The first five atom37 places (N, CA, C, CB, O) and aatype in JSON, in Angstrom:
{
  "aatype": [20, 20, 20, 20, 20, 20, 20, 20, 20, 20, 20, 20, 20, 20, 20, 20, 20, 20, 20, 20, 20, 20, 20, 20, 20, 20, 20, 20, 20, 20, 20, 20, 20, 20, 20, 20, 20, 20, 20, 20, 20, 20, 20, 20, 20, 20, 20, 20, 20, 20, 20, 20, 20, 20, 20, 20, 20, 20, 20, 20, 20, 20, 20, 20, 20, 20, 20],
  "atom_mask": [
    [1, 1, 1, 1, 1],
    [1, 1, 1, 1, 1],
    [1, 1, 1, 1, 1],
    [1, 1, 1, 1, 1],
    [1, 1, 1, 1, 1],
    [1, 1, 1, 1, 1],
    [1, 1, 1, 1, 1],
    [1, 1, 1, 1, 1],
    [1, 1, 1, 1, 1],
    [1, 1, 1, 1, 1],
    [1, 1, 1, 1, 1],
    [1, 1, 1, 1, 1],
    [1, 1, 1, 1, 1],
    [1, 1, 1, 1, 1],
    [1, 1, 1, 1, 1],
    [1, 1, 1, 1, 1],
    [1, 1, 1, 1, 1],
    [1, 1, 1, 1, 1],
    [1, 1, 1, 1, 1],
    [1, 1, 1, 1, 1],
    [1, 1, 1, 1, 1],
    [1, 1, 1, 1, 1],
    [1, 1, 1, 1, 1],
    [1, 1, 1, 1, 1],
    [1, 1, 1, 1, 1],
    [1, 1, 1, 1, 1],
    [1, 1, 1, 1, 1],
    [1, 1, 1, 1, 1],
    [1, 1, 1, 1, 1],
    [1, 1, 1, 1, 1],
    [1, 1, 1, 1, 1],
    [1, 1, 1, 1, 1],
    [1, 1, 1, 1, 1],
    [1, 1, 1, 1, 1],
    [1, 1, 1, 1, 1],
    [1, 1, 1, 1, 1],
    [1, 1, 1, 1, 1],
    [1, 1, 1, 1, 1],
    [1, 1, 1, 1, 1],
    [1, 1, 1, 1, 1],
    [1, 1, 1, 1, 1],
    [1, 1, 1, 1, 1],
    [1, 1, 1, 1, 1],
    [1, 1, 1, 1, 1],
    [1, 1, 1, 1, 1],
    [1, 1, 1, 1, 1],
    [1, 1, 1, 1, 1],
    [1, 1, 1, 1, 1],
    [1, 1, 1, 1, 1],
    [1, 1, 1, 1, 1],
    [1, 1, 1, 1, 1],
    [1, 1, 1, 1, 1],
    [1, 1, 1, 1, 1],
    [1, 1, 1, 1, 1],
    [1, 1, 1, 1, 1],
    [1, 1, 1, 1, 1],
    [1, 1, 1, 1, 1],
    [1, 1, 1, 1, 1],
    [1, 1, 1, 1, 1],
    [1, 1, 1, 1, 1],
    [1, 1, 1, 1, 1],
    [1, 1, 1, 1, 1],
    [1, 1, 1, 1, 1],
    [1, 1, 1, 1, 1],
    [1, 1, 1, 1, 1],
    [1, 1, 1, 1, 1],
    [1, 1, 1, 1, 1]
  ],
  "atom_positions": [
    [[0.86, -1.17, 0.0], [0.0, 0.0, 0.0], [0.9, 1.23, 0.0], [-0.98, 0.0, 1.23], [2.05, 1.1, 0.43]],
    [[0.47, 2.44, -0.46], [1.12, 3.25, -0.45], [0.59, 4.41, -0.28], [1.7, 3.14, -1.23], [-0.38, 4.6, -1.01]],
    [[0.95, 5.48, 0.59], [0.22, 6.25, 1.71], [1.56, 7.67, 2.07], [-0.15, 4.89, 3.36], [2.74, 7.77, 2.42]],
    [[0.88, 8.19, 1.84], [1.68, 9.79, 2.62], [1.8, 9.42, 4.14], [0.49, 11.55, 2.53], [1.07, 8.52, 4.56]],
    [[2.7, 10.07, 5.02], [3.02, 9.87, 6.38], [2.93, 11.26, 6.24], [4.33, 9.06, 6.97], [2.8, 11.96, 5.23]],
    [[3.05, 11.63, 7.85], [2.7, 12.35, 8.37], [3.72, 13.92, 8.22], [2.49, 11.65, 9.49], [3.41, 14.98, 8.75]],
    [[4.68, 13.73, 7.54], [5.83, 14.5, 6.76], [5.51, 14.69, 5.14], [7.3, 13.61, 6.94], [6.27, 15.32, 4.41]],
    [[4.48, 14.14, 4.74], [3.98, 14.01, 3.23], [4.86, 13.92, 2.23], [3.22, 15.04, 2.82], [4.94, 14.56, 1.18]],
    [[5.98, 12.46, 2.99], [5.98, 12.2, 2.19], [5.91, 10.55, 1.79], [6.72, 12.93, 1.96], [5.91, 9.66, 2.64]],
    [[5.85, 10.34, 0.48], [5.19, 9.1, 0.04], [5.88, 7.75, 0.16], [4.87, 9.25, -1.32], [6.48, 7.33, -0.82]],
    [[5.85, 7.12, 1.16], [6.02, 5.71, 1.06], [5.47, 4.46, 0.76], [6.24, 5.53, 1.73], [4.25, 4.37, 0.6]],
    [[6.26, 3.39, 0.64], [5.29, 1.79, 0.48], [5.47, 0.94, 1.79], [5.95, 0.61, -0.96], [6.45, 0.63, 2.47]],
    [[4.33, 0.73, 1.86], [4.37, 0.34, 3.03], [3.38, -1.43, 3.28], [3.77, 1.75, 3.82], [2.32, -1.79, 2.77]],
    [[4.01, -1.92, 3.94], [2.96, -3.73, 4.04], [2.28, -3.58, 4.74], [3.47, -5.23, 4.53], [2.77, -3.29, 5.83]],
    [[0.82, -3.64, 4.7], [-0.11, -3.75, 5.3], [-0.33, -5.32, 6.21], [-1.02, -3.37, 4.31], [-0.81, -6.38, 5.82]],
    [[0.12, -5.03, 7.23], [-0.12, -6.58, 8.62], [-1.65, -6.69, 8.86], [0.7, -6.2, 10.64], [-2.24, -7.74, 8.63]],
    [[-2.36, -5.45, 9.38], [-3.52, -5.59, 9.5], [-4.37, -3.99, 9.49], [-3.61, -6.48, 10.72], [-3.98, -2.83, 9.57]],
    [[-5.43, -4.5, 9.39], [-6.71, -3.03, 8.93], [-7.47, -3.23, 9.82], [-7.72, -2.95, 7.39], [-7.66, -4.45, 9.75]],
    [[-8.23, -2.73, 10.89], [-8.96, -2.38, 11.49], [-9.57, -1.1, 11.12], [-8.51, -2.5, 12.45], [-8.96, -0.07, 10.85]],
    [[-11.11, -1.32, 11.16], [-11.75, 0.03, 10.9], [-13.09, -0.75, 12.32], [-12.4, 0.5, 8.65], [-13.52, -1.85, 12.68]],
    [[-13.26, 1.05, 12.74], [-13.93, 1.28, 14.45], [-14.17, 2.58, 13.97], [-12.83, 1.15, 16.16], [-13.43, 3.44, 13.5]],
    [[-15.85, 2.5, 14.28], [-16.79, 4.29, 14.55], [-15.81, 5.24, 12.88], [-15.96, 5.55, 17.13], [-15.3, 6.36, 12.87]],
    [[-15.88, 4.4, 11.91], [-15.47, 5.28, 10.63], [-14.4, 5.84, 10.6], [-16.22, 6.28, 10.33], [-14.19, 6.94, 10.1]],
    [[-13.43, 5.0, 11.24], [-11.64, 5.08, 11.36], [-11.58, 3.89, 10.86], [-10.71, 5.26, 12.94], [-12.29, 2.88, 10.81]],
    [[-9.73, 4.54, 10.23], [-9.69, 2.96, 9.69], [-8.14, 3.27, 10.13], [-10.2, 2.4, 7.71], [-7.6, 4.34, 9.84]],
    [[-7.41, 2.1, 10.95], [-6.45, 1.95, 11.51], [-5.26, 0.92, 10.89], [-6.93, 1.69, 12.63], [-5.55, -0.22, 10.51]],
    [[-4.16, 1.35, 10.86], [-3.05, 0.1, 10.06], [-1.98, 0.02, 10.88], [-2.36, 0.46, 8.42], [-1.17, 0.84, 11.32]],
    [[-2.24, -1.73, 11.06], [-0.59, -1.9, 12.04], [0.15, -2.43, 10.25], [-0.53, -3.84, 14.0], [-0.49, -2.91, 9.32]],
    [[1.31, -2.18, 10.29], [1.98, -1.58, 8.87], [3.49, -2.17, 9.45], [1.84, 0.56, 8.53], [3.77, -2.27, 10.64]],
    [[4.48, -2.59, 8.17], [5.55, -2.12, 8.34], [6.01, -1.71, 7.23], [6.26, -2.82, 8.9], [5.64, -2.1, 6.12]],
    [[7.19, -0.58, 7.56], [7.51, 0.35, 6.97], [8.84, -0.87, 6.39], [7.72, 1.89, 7.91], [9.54, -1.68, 6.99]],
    [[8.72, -0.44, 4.88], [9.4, -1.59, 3.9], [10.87, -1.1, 4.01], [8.79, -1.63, 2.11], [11.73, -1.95, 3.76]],
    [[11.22, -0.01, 4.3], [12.3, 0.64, 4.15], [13.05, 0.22, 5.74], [11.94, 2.29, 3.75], [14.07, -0.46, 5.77]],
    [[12.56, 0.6, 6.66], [13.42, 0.17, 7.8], [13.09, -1.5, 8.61], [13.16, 1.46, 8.92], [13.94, -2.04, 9.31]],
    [[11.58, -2.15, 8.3], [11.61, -2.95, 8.27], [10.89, -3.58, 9.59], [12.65, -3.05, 7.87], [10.73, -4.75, 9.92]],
    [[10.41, -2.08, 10.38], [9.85, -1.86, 11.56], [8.88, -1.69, 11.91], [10.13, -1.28, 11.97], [8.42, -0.92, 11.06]],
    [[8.18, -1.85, 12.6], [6.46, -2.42, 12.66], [5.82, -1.38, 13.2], [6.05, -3.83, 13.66], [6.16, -1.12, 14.35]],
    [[4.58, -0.36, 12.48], [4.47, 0.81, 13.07], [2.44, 0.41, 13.3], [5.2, 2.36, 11.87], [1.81, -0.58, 12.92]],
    [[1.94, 1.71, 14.1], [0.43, 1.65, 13.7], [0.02, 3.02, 13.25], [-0.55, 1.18, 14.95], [0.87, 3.87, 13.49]],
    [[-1.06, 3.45, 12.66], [-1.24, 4.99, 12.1], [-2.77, 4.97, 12.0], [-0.43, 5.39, 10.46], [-3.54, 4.03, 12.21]],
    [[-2.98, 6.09, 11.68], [-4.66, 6.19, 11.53], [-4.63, 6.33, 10.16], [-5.56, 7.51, 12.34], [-3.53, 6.62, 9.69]],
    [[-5.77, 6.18, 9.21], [-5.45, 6.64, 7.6], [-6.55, 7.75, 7.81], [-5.78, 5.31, 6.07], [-7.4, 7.63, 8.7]],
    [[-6.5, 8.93, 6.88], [-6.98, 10.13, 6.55], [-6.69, 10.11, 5.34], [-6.56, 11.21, 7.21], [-5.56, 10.14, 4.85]],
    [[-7.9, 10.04, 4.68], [-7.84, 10.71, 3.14], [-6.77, 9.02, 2.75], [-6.73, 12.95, 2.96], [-6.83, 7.8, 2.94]],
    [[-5.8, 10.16, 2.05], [-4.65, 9.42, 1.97], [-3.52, 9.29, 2.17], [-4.51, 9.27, 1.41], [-2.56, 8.92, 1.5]],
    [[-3.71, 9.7, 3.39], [-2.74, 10.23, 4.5], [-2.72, 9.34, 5.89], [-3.2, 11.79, 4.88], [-3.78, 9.28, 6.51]],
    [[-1.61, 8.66, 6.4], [-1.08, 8.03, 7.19], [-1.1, 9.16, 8.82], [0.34, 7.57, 6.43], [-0.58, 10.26, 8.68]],
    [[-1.46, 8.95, 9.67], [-1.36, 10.01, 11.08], [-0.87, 9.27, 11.9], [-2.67, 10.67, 11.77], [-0.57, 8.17, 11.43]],
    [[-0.66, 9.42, 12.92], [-0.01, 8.89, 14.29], [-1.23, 8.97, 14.75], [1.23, 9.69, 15.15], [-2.08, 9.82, 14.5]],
    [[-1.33, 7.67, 15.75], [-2.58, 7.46, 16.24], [-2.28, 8.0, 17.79], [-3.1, 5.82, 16.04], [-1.13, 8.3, 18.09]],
    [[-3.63, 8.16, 19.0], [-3.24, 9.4, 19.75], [-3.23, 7.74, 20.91], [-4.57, 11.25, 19.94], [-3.79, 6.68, 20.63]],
    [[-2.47, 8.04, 22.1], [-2.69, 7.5, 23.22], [-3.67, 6.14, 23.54], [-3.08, 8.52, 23.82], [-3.39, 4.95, 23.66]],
    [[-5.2, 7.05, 23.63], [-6.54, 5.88, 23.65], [-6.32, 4.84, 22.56], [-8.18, 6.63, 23.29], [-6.37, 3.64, 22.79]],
    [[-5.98, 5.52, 20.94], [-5.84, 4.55, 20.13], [-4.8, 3.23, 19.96], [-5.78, 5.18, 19.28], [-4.95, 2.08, 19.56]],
    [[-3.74, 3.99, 20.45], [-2.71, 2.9, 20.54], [-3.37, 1.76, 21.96], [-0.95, 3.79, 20.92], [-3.81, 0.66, 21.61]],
    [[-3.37, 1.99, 22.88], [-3.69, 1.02, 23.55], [-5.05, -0.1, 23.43], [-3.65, 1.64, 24.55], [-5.31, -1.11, 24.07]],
    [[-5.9, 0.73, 22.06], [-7.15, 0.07, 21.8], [-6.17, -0.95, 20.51], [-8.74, 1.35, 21.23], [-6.48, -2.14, 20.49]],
    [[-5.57, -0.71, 19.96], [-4.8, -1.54, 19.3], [-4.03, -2.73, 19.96], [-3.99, -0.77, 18.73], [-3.88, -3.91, 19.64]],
    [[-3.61, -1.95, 21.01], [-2.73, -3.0, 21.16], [-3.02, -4.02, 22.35], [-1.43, -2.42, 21.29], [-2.29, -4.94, 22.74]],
    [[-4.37, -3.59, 22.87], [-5.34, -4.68, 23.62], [-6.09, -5.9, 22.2], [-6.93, -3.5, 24.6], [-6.6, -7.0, 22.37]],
    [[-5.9, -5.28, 21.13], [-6.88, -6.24, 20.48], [-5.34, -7.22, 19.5], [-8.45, -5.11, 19.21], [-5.49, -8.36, 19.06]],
    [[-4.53, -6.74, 19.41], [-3.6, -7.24, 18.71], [-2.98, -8.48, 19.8], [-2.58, -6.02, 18.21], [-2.6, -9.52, 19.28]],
    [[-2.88, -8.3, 21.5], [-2.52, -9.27, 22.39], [-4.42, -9.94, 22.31], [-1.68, -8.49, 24.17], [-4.31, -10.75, 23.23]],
    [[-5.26, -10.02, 22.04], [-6.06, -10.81, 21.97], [-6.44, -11.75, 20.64], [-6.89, -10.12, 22.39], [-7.18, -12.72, 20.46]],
    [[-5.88, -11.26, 20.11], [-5.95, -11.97, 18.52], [-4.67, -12.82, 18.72], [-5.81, -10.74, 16.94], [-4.61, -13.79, 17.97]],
    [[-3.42, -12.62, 19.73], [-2.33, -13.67, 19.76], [-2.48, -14.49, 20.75], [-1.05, -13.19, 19.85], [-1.53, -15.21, 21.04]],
    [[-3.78, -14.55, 21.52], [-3.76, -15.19, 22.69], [-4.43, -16.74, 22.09], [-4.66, -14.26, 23.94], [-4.6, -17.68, 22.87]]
  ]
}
């Protein structure tokens, strides 16, 4: 997939998983270039940093999907 970050500018990036909640749509991602496992909110077509509440709503459902 390929998506603006939050510096606009354009990377490719692997999509691990998509979650969409209340008309968000959320990507745990890794970034092809460093190889490192990130999460973001998508906008438009634009990649964001997800805030606090979100990360931990991620990452309660990502330790329940490995349990």
């Amino acid at each position: 997939m390929r998506l603006k970050n939050n510096r606009d500018i354009e990377r490719e990036f692997n999509v691990l998983l998509k979650v969409m909640k209340n008309n968000n749509t959320y990507l745990i991602y890794q970034d092809l270039n460093s190889n490192k496992i990130y999460s973001g909110k998508v906008k438009g077509k634009k990649l964001v940093v997800v805030n606090e509440q979100e990360y931990n709503y991620l990452n309660t459902l990502l330790e329940r999907i490995s349990d």
